DNA sequence: ATGACTAAACCTTTTAGA
């Protein structure tokens, strides 16, 4: 059973690619989307239902917007955003599914703030948002020890996740302050599933549309799937699927896929 | 070159993304 994340940068534009990808990846049970950029009244619920999928979604106009698409499961206890945090943006959507071991798994889908640049108001908001997420997740992990935090984190773990660490030293997505927040999330008892397994060198999940960045593999690894300590023994693979980045009119992000087995 | 693409809205120009 697989859990995947994909920042689609407009679901209106990318819906055919999402449906195609789900058709060619039948093991994917839950797909978390970010940047749907659709208000809930415009969400393609009927098309996805007709294709056999169950969906939860939470969006807004122009920016942000998240969704959870599942193949067979309904998903329960749906929660929008970070409870207790005053935030008018559609960035988080959580639901509980059943893992292959038969136990519930809390799936938290996040579109983390971009942060623009260190020193800006948007960067300060990103820091506040990360603190609020961490404190809320602390309680979620007690309620549901099996938890997956996945999405577009807009943060690299370290220089391995950066195509040019020298040029991008302490720039947005690569600052010590952001990475400290990411490590604080790890400190809750979460693990970067990507690094649990051997990966190709220079593995990235996002490439700029400009300057032939994908062809040159000038990318960043900013889309992540974190698994809780309780779920970690069941992880059997984690991979970045670069194929959709080669589509016509691609998203600038490509899917990341976690595979869970039934036994530890 | 505070640039290069892409998407959406305030739509032939601006804002934001990362």
PDB file of C-alpha atoms (C1' of nucleotides) in Angstrom:
ATOM      1  CA  UNK A   1       0.000   0.000   0.000  1.00  0.00           C
ATOM      2  CA  UNK A   2       1.388   3.365  -0.993  1.00  0.00           C
ATOM      3  CA  UNK A   3       0.939   6.928   0.265  1.00  0.00           C
ATOM      4  CA  UNK A   4       2.006   9.709  -2.052  1.00  0.00           C
ATOM      5  CA  UNK A   5       2.346  13.486  -2.159  1.00  0.00           C
ATOM      6  CA  UNK A   6       2.265  15.798  -5.162  1.00  0.00           C
ATOM      7  CA  UNK A   7       2.168  19.577  -5.400  1.00  0.00           C
ATOM      8  CA  UNK A   8       0.190  19.922  -8.629  1.00  0.00           C
ATOM      9  CA  UNK A   9       0.391  23.730  -8.989  1.00  0.00           C
ATOM     10  CA  UNK A  10      -3.263  24.081 -10.077  1.00  0.00           C
ATOM     11  CA  UNK A  11      -5.520  21.024 -10.113  1.00  0.00           C
ATOM     12  CA  UNK A  12      -7.566  22.551 -12.937  1.00  0.00           C
ATOM     13  CA  UNK A  13      -4.550  22.315 -15.201  1.00  0.00           C
ATOM     14  CA  UNK A  14      -3.179  19.045 -13.786  1.00  0.00           C
ATOM     15  CA  UNK A  15      -6.319  16.910 -13.201  1.00  0.00           C
ATOM     16  CA  UNK A  16      -5.777  14.771 -16.348  1.00  0.00           C
ATOM     17  CA  UNK A  17      -2.183  14.118 -15.240  1.00  0.00           C
ATOM     18  CA  UNK A  18      -3.341  13.192 -11.731  1.00  0.00           C
ATOM     19  CA  UNK A  19      -5.896  10.719 -13.079  1.00  0.00           C
ATOM     20  CA  UNK A  20      -3.329   9.271 -15.465  1.00  0.00           C
ATOM     21  CA  UNK A  21      -0.766   8.926 -12.680  1.00  0.00           C
ATOM     22  CA  UNK A  22      -3.250   7.205 -10.366  1.00  0.00           C
ATOM     23  CA  UNK A  23      -4.124   4.803 -13.184  1.00  0.00           C
ATOM     24  CA  UNK A  24      -0.497   3.859 -13.736  1.00  0.00           C
ATOM     25  CA  UNK A  25       0.227   3.614  -9.991  1.00  0.00           C
ATOM     26  CA  UNK A  26      -2.474   1.225  -8.739  1.00  0.00           C
ATOM     27  CA  UNK A  27      -0.729   0.587  -5.404  1.00  0.00           C
ATOM     28  CA  UNK A  28      -1.271   4.201  -4.359  1.00  0.00           C
ATOM     29  CA  UNK A  29      -4.060   4.182  -1.779  1.00  0.00           C
ATOM     30  CA  UNK A  30      -3.842   7.798  -0.656  1.00  0.00           C
ATOM     31  CA  UNK A  31      -2.558  10.737  -2.717  1.00  0.00           C
ATOM     32  CA  UNK A  32      -2.081  14.066  -0.951  1.00  0.00           C
ATOM     33  CA  UNK A  33      -2.254  17.095  -3.240  1.00  0.00           C
ATOM     34  CA  UNK A  34      -1.094  20.650  -2.617  1.00  0.00           C
ATOM     35  CA  UNK A  35      -1.688  23.896  -4.470  1.00  0.00           C
ATOM     36  CA  UNK A  36      -5.020  22.816  -5.915  1.00  0.00           C
ATOM     37  CA  UNK A  37      -5.811  26.547  -6.199  1.00  0.00           C
ATOM     38  CA  UNK A  38      -9.534  25.818  -6.234  1.00  0.00           C
ATOM     39  CA  UNK A  39     -12.368  26.928  -3.994  1.00  0.00           C
ATOM     40  CA  UNK A  40     -14.418  23.985  -2.747  1.00  0.00           C
ATOM     41  CA  UNK A  41     -17.317  24.773  -5.103  1.00  0.00           C
ATOM     42  CA  UNK A  42     -14.941  24.434  -8.073  1.00  0.00           C
ATOM     43  CA  UNK A  43     -13.268  21.201  -6.916  1.00  0.00           C
ATOM     44  CA  UNK A  44     -13.655  18.380  -9.503  1.00  0.00           C
ATOM     45  CA  UNK A  45     -15.393  16.101  -6.993  1.00  0.00           C
ATOM     46  CA  UNK A  46     -17.705  14.474  -9.501  1.00  0.00           C
ATOM     47  CA  UNK A  47     -14.939  13.625 -11.980  1.00  0.00           C
ATOM     48  CA  UNK A  48     -12.845  12.026  -9.241  1.00  0.00           C
ATOM     49  CA  UNK A  49     -15.828  10.124  -7.842  1.00  0.00           C
ATOM     50  CA  UNK A  50     -16.691   8.865 -11.324  1.00  0.00           C
ATOM     51  CA  UNK A  51     -13.113   7.655 -11.628  1.00  0.00           C
ATOM     52  CA  UNK A  52     -13.726   5.658  -8.446  1.00  0.00           C
ATOM     53  CA  UNK A  53     -11.898   7.793  -5.894  1.00  0.00           C
ATOM     54  CA  UNK A  54     -12.970   9.194  -2.547  1.00  0.00           C
ATOM     55  CA  UNK A  55     -11.891  12.703  -1.845  1.00  0.00           C
ATOM     56  CA  UNK A  56     -11.538  15.291   0.898  1.00  0.00           C
ATOM     57  CA  UNK A  57     -10.577  18.808  -0.095  1.00  0.00           C
ATOM     58  CA  UNK A  58     -10.034  22.236   1.372  1.00  0.00           C
ATOM     59  CA  UNK A  59      -9.211  25.083  -0.929  1.00  0.00           C
ATOM     60  CA  UNK A  60      -9.298  28.759  -1.713  1.00  0.00           C
ATOM     61  CA  UNK A  61      -9.051  30.999  -4.722  1.00  0.00           C
ATOM     62  CA  UNK A  62      -5.738  31.413  -6.592  1.00  0.00           C
ATOM     63  CA  UNK A  63      -3.389  30.155  -3.863  1.00  0.00           C
ATOM     64  CA  UNK A  64      -2.871  27.128  -1.647  1.00  0.00           C
ATOM     65  CA  UNK A  65      -5.518  24.394  -1.402  1.00  0.00           C
ATOM     66  CA  UNK A  66      -5.011  20.781  -0.325  1.00  0.00           C
ATOM     67  CA  UNK A  67      -6.784  17.492  -1.012  1.00  0.00           C
ATOM     68  CA  UNK A  68      -6.665  13.822  -0.064  1.00  0.00           C
ATOM     69  CA  UNK A  69      -7.604  11.350  -2.792  1.00  0.00           C
ATOM     70  CA  UNK A  70      -8.073   7.731  -1.768  1.00  0.00           C
ATOM     71  CA  UNK A  71      -8.683   4.647  -3.862  1.00  0.00           C
ATOM     72  CA  UNK A  72     -10.756   2.458  -1.532  1.00  0.00           C
ATOM     73  CA  UNK A  73     -10.996   4.117   1.884  1.00  0.00           C
ATOM     74  CA  UNK A  74     -13.245   6.925   2.996  1.00  0.00           C
ATOM     75  CA  UNK A  75     -10.944   8.648   5.465  1.00  0.00           C
ATOM     76  CA  UNK A  76     -12.349   9.750   8.822  1.00  0.00           C
ATOM     77  CA  UNK A  77     -11.898  12.520  11.380  1.00  0.00           C
ATOM     78  CA  UNK A  78     -11.150  15.086   8.698  1.00  0.00           C
ATOM     79  CA  UNK A  79      -9.574  18.246  10.080  1.00  0.00           C
ATOM     80  CA  UNK A  80      -8.805  21.465   8.201  1.00  0.00           C
ATOM     81  CA  UNK A  81      -5.685  23.492   8.974  1.00  0.00           C
ATOM     82  CA  UNK A  82      -3.946  23.575  12.361  1.00  0.00           C
ATOM     83  CA  UNK A  83      -6.566  23.717  15.117  1.00  0.00           C
ATOM     84  CA  UNK A  84      -5.955  26.671  17.385  1.00  0.00           C
ATOM     85  CA  UNK A  85      -3.895  28.606  14.867  1.00  0.00           C
ATOM     86  CA  UNK A  86      -5.489  31.686  13.411  1.00  0.00           C
ATOM     87  CA  UNK A  87      -4.810  31.227   9.702  1.00  0.00           C
ATOM     88  CA  UNK A  88      -7.052  32.059   6.767  1.00  0.00           C
ATOM     89  CA  UNK A  89      -5.103  30.008   4.225  1.00  0.00           C
ATOM     90  CA  UNK A  90      -5.975  26.464   3.128  1.00  0.00           C
ATOM     91  CA  UNK A  91      -2.739  24.649   3.914  1.00  0.00           C
ATOM     92  CA  UNK A  92      -3.407  21.494   5.931  1.00  0.00           C
ATOM     93  CA  UNK A  93      -5.866  18.632   5.568  1.00  0.00           C
ATOM     94  CA  UNK A  94      -5.776  15.577   7.806  1.00  0.00           C
ATOM     95  CA  UNK A  95      -7.730  12.318   7.812  1.00  0.00           C
ATOM     96  CA  UNK A  96      -7.415   8.871   9.347  1.00  0.00           C
ATOM     97  CA  UNK A  97      -7.107   5.792   7.157  1.00  0.00           C
ATOM     98  CA  UNK A  98      -6.324   2.135   7.830  1.00  0.00           C
ATOM     99  CA  UNK A  99      -2.721   1.042   7.362  1.00  0.00           C
ATOM    100  CA  UNK A 100      -1.864  -2.367   5.850  1.00  0.00           C
ATOM    101  CA  UNK A 101      -1.236  -3.669   9.377  1.00  0.00           C
ATOM    102  CA  UNK A 102      -4.899  -3.025  10.156  1.00  0.00           C
ATOM    103  CA  UNK A 103      -4.214  -0.155  12.544  1.00  0.00           C
ATOM    104  CA  UNK A 104      -5.323   3.440  11.975  1.00  0.00           C
ATOM    105  CA  UNK A 105      -2.871   5.848  10.405  1.00  0.00           C
ATOM    106  CA  UNK A 106      -3.266   9.605  10.719  1.00  0.00           C
ATOM    107  CA  UNK A 107      -2.367  11.266   7.422  1.00  0.00           C
ATOM    108  CA  UNK A 108      -1.441  14.952   7.686  1.00  0.00           C
ATOM    109  CA  UNK A 109      -1.159  16.688   4.322  1.00  0.00           C
ATOM    110  CA  UNK A 110       0.604  20.043   4.463  1.00  0.00           C
ATOM    111  CA  UNK A 111       1.396  22.846   2.066  1.00  0.00           C
ATOM    112  CA  UNK A 112       3.994  24.639   4.144  1.00  0.00           C
ATOM    113  CA  UNK A 113       4.408  28.400   3.631  1.00  0.00           C
ATOM    114  CA  UNK A 114       7.008  29.399   1.059  1.00  0.00           C
ATOM    115  CA  UNK A 115       8.579  32.062   3.265  1.00  0.00           C
ATOM    116  CA  UNK A 116       9.801  34.251   0.373  1.00  0.00           C
ATOM    117  CA  UNK A 117      13.122  35.315   1.944  1.00  0.00           C
ATOM    118  CA  UNK A 118      14.699  35.505   5.398  1.00  0.00           C
ATOM    119  CA  UNK A 119      13.774  38.721   7.162  1.00  0.00           C
ATOM    120  CA  UNK A 120      10.421  39.186   5.439  1.00  0.00           C
ATOM    121  CA  UNK A 121       6.979  39.046   7.029  1.00  0.00           C
ATOM    122  CA  UNK A 122       6.293  35.883   5.066  1.00  0.00           C
ATOM    123  CA  UNK A 123       9.373  34.243   6.559  1.00  0.00           C
ATOM    124  CA  UNK A 124       8.241  35.195  10.067  1.00  0.00           C
ATOM    125  CA  UNK A 125       4.821  33.711   9.288  1.00  0.00           C
ATOM    126  CA  UNK A 126       6.484  30.510   8.082  1.00  0.00           C
ATOM    127  CA  UNK A 127       8.303  30.221  11.431  1.00  0.00           C
ATOM    128  CA  UNK A 128       5.079  30.805  13.405  1.00  0.00           C
ATOM    129  CA  UNK A 129       3.270  28.281  11.242  1.00  0.00           C
ATOM    130  CA  UNK A 130       5.962  25.645  11.797  1.00  0.00           C
ATOM    131  CA  UNK A 131       5.789  26.135  15.561  1.00  0.00           C
ATOM    132  CA  UNK A 132       2.005  25.794  15.555  1.00  0.00           C
ATOM    133  CA  UNK A 133       2.189  22.668  13.384  1.00  0.00           C
ATOM    134  CA  UNK A 134       4.727  21.052  15.698  1.00  0.00           C
ATOM    135  CA  UNK A 135       2.763  21.732  18.873  1.00  0.00           C
ATOM    136  CA  UNK A 136      -0.448  20.414  17.314  1.00  0.00           C
ATOM    137  CA  UNK A 137       1.277  17.292  15.939  1.00  0.00           C
ATOM    138  CA  UNK A 138       2.601  16.475  19.405  1.00  0.00           C
ATOM    139  CA  UNK A 139      -0.967  15.755  20.478  1.00  0.00           C
ATOM    140  CA  UNK A 140      -1.917  14.013  17.230  1.00  0.00           C
ATOM    141  CA  UNK A 141       0.924  11.533  17.744  1.00  0.00           C
ATOM    142  CA  UNK A 142      -0.417  10.660  21.186  1.00  0.00           C
ATOM    143  CA  UNK A 143      -3.916  10.113  19.787  1.00  0.00           C
ATOM    144  CA  UNK A 144      -2.735   8.166  16.723  1.00  0.00           C
ATOM    145  CA  UNK A 145       0.811   6.806  17.075  1.00  0.00           C
ATOM    146  CA  UNK A 146       0.832   5.678  13.459  1.00  0.00           C
ATOM    147  CA  UNK A 147       1.146   8.993  11.611  1.00  0.00           C
ATOM    148  CA  UNK A 148       2.358  10.209   8.234  1.00  0.00           C
ATOM    149  CA  UNK A 149       3.243  13.870   7.718  1.00  0.00           C
ATOM    150  CA  UNK A 150       3.608  14.515   4.018  1.00  0.00           C
ATOM    151  CA  UNK A 151       3.425  17.343   1.534  1.00  0.00           C
ATOM    152  CA  UNK A 152       5.309  20.320   0.186  1.00  0.00           C
ATOM    153  CA  UNK A 153       7.452  21.343   3.151  1.00  0.00           C
ATOM    154  CA  UNK A 154       9.291  24.109   1.277  1.00  0.00           C
ATOM    155  CA  UNK A 155      12.395  23.198   3.322  1.00  0.00           C
ATOM    156  CA  UNK A 156      15.470  21.146   2.434  1.00  0.00           C
ATOM    157  CA  UNK A 157      16.876  18.884   5.161  1.00  0.00           C
ATOM    158  CA  UNK A 158      20.513  19.532   4.290  1.00  0.00           C
ATOM    159  CA  UNK A 159      22.822  20.277   1.383  1.00  0.00           C
ATOM    160  CA  UNK A 160      22.220  16.827  -0.137  1.00  0.00           C
ATOM    161  CA  UNK A 161      18.782  18.159  -1.021  1.00  0.00           C
ATOM    162  CA  UNK A 162      20.168  21.178  -2.903  1.00  0.00           C
ATOM    163  CA  UNK A 163      21.642  21.246  -6.427  1.00  0.00           C
ATOM    164  CA  UNK A 164      23.955  24.161  -5.647  1.00  0.00           C
ATOM    165  CA  UNK A 165      24.467  24.478  -1.887  1.00  0.00           C
ATOM    166  CA  UNK A 166      27.088  27.194  -2.299  1.00  0.00           C
ATOM    167  CA  UNK A 167      24.946  29.510  -4.419  1.00  0.00           C
ATOM    168  CA  UNK A 168      21.874  28.815  -2.301  1.00  0.00           C
ATOM    169  CA  UNK A 169      23.601  29.013   1.087  1.00  0.00           C
ATOM    170  CA  UNK A 170      21.156  30.436   3.682  1.00  0.00           C
ATOM    171  CA  UNK A 171      18.609  31.328   1.012  1.00  0.00           C
ATOM    172  CA  UNK A 172      14.923  30.452   1.297  1.00  0.00           C
ATOM    173  CA  UNK A 173      14.283  26.669   1.749  1.00  0.00           C
ATOM    174  CA  UNK A 174      17.912  26.283   2.836  1.00  0.00           C
ATOM    175  CA  UNK A 175      18.270  28.485   5.909  1.00  0.00           C
ATOM    176  CA  UNK A 176      19.440  27.164   9.261  1.00  0.00           C
ATOM    177  CA  UNK A 177      16.298  28.572  10.849  1.00  0.00           C
ATOM    178  CA  UNK A 178      14.010  26.566   8.546  1.00  0.00           C
ATOM    179  CA  UNK A 179      16.106  23.417   8.884  1.00  0.00           C
ATOM    180  CA  UNK A 180      16.041  23.714  12.670  1.00  0.00           C
ATOM    181  CA  UNK A 181      12.242  23.708  12.506  1.00  0.00           C
ATOM    182  CA  UNK A 182      12.373  20.636  10.298  1.00  0.00           C
ATOM    183  CA  UNK A 183      14.633  18.898  12.811  1.00  0.00           C
ATOM    184  CA  UNK A 184      12.219  19.901  15.578  1.00  0.00           C
ATOM    185  CA  UNK A 185       9.523  18.000  13.669  1.00  0.00           C
ATOM    186  CA  UNK A 186      11.881  15.025  13.462  1.00  0.00           C
ATOM    187  CA  UNK A 187      12.328  15.422  17.230  1.00  0.00           C
ATOM    188  CA  UNK A 188       8.649  14.576  17.738  1.00  0.00           C
ATOM    189  CA  UNK A 189       9.468  11.027  16.669  1.00  0.00           C
ATOM    190  CA  UNK A 190       9.260  11.333  12.902  1.00  0.00           C
ATOM    191  CA  UNK A 191      11.681  10.076  10.247  1.00  0.00           C
ATOM    192  CA  UNK A 192      12.414  11.236   6.703  1.00  0.00           C
ATOM    193  CA  UNK A 193      11.351   8.082   4.841  1.00  0.00           C
ATOM    194  CA  UNK A 194      13.441   9.074   1.790  1.00  0.00           C
ATOM    195  CA  UNK A 195      16.681   8.547   3.740  1.00  0.00           C
ATOM    196  CA  UNK A 196      15.576   5.176   5.138  1.00  0.00           C
ATOM    197  CA  UNK A 197      16.458   3.655   1.772  1.00  0.00           C
ATOM    198  CA  UNK A 198      19.278   3.954  -0.762  1.00  0.00           C
ATOM    199  CA  UNK A 199      18.492   6.807  -3.156  1.00  0.00           C
ATOM    200  CA  UNK A 200      20.009   8.001  -6.400  1.00  0.00           C
ATOM    201  CA  UNK A 201      22.440  10.874  -5.947  1.00  0.00           C
ATOM    202  CA  UNK A 202      20.986  14.324  -6.520  1.00  0.00           C
ATOM    203  CA  UNK A 203      17.397  13.247  -5.884  1.00  0.00           C
ATOM    204  CA  UNK A 204      15.077  16.255  -6.041  1.00  0.00           C
ATOM    205  CA  UNK A 205      11.315  16.784  -6.037  1.00  0.00           C
ATOM    206  CA  UNK A 206      11.096  20.315  -7.486  1.00  0.00           C
ATOM    207  CA  UNK A 207      12.746  22.041 -10.419  1.00  0.00           C
ATOM    208  CA  UNK A 208      12.255  25.662 -11.511  1.00  0.00           C
ATOM    209  CA  UNK A 209      10.362  26.102 -14.756  1.00  0.00           C
ATOM    210  CA  UNK A 210      13.080  28.496 -15.868  1.00  0.00           C
ATOM    211  CA  UNK A 211      16.482  27.903 -17.335  1.00  0.00           C
ATOM    212  CA  UNK A 212      16.023  24.237 -18.317  1.00  0.00           C
ATOM    213  CA  UNK A 213      16.310  23.423 -14.611  1.00  0.00           C
ATOM    214  CA  UNK A 214      14.802  19.943 -14.914  1.00  0.00           C
ATOM    215  CA  UNK A 215      17.001  18.966 -17.860  1.00  0.00           C
ATOM    216  CA  UNK A 216      20.036  20.145 -15.891  1.00  0.00           C
ATOM    217  CA  UNK A 217      18.674  18.555 -12.684  1.00  0.00           C
ATOM    218  CA  UNK A 218      18.941  21.907 -10.950  1.00  0.00           C
ATOM    219  CA  UNK A 219      16.444  21.012  -8.252  1.00  0.00           C
ATOM    220  CA  UNK A 220      15.585  20.899  -4.590  1.00  0.00           C
ATOM    221  CA  UNK A 221      14.146  18.138  -2.436  1.00  0.00           C
ATOM    222  CA  UNK A 222      11.406  19.996  -0.587  1.00  0.00           C
ATOM    223  CA  UNK A 223       8.536  17.480  -0.805  1.00  0.00           C
ATOM    224  CA  UNK A 224       8.758  14.961   1.993  1.00  0.00           C
ATOM    225  CA  UNK A 225       7.049  11.992   3.624  1.00  0.00           C
ATOM    226  CA  UNK A 226       7.750  11.675   7.349  1.00  0.00           C
ATOM    227  CA  UNK A 227       6.707   8.533   9.217  1.00  0.00           C
ATOM    228  CA  UNK A 228       6.212   8.217  12.970  1.00  0.00           C
ATOM    229  CA  UNK A 229       8.268   5.805  15.065  1.00  0.00           C
ATOM    230  CA  UNK A 230       5.280   3.425  15.272  1.00  0.00           C
ATOM    231  CA  UNK A 231       4.956   3.300  11.486  1.00  0.00           C
ATOM    232  CA  UNK A 232       8.638   3.338  10.573  1.00  0.00           C
ATOM    233  CA  UNK A 233       9.162  -0.461  10.879  1.00  0.00           C
ATOM    234  CA  UNK A 234       6.461  -0.978   8.223  1.00  0.00           C
ATOM    235  CA  UNK A 235       8.078   1.281   5.602  1.00  0.00           C
ATOM    236  CA  UNK A 236       9.500  -0.825   2.775  1.00  0.00           C
ATOM    237  CA  UNK A 237      10.331   1.816   0.150  1.00  0.00           C
ATOM    238  CA  UNK A 238      10.287   5.520  -0.632  1.00  0.00           C
ATOM    239  CA  UNK A 239      10.875   6.918  -4.088  1.00  0.00           C
ATOM    240  CA  UNK A 240      10.595  10.077  -6.130  1.00  0.00           C
ATOM    241  CA  UNK A 241       8.739   9.563  -9.411  1.00  0.00           C
ATOM    242  CA  UNK A 242      10.340  11.935 -11.910  1.00  0.00           C
ATOM    243  CA  UNK A 243       8.173  10.819 -14.825  1.00  0.00           C
ATOM    244  CA  UNK A 244       5.330  13.344 -14.398  1.00  0.00           C
ATOM    245  CA  UNK A 245       7.883  16.179 -14.534  1.00  0.00           C
ATOM    246  CA  UNK A 246       8.441  15.140 -18.171  1.00  0.00           C
ATOM    247  CA  UNK A 247       4.774  15.573 -19.069  1.00  0.00           C
ATOM    248  CA  UNK A 248       3.589  18.359 -21.305  1.00  0.00           C
ATOM    249  CA  UNK A 249       2.587  21.270 -19.061  1.00  0.00           C
ATOM    250  CA  UNK A 250       4.075  19.621 -15.970  1.00  0.00           C
ATOM    251  CA  UNK A 251       3.814  20.774 -12.402  1.00  0.00           C
ATOM    252  CA  UNK A 252       7.145  22.091 -11.171  1.00  0.00           C
ATOM    253  CA  UNK A 253       6.948  19.413  -8.438  1.00  0.00           C
ATOM    254  CA  UNK A 254       6.891  15.651  -8.965  1.00  0.00           C
ATOM    255  CA  UNK A 255       5.311  12.913  -6.783  1.00  0.00           C
ATOM    256  CA  UNK A 256       6.999  11.237  -3.809  1.00  0.00           C
ATOM    257  CA  UNK A 257       5.769   7.749  -2.899  1.00  0.00           C
ATOM    258  CA  UNK A 258       6.019   5.792   0.366  1.00  0.00           C
ATOM    259  CA  UNK A 259       5.339   2.040   0.419  1.00  0.00           C
ATOM    260  CA  UNK A 260       4.097   0.364   3.603  1.00  0.00           C
ATOM    261  CA  UNK A 261       4.058  -3.390   4.193  1.00  0.00           C
ATOM    262  CA  UNK A 262       1.614  -5.339   6.366  1.00  0.00           C
ATOM    263  CA  UNK A 263       4.296  -6.658   8.696  1.00  0.00           C
ATOM    264  CA  UNK A 264       7.263  -5.042  10.371  1.00  0.00           C
TER     265      UNK A 264
ATOM    266  C1'  DA B   1      19.567  41.183 -15.784  1.00  0.00           C
ATOM    267  C1'  DT B   2      16.486  41.217  -8.014  1.00  0.00           C
ATOM    268  C1'  DG B   3      16.317  37.925 -14.646  1.00  0.00           C
ATOM    269  C1'  DA B   4      14.721  33.030 -16.537  1.00  0.00           C
ATOM    270  C1'  DC B   5       8.663  30.018 -16.593  1.00  0.00           C
ATOM    271  C1'  DT B   6       3.897  29.173 -15.134  1.00  0.00           C
ATOM    272  C1'  DA B   7      -0.724  30.117 -13.286  1.00  0.00           C
ATOM    273  C1'  DA B   8      -4.402  33.019 -11.892  1.00  0.00           C
ATOM    274  C1'  DA B   9      -6.720  37.345 -11.494  1.00  0.00           C
ATOM    275  C1'  DC B  10      -7.280  42.965 -10.307  1.00  0.00           C
ATOM    276  C1'  DC B  11      -6.203  39.788 -17.146  1.00  0.00           C
ATOM    277  C1'  DT B  12      -1.772  42.882 -22.535  1.00  0.00           C
ATOM    278  C1'  DT B  13      -0.002  43.669 -16.496  1.00  0.00           C
ATOM    279  C1'  DT B  14       0.719  42.278 -11.768  1.00  0.00           C
ATOM    280  C1'  DT B  15       1.616  38.947  -8.015  1.00  0.00           C
ATOM    281  C1'  DA B  16       3.475  34.806  -6.270  1.00  0.00           C
ATOM    282  C1'  DG B  17       5.710  30.798  -6.461  1.00  0.00           C
ATOM    283  C1'  DA B  18      10.551  28.405  -4.904  1.00  0.00           C
TER     284       DA B  18
END
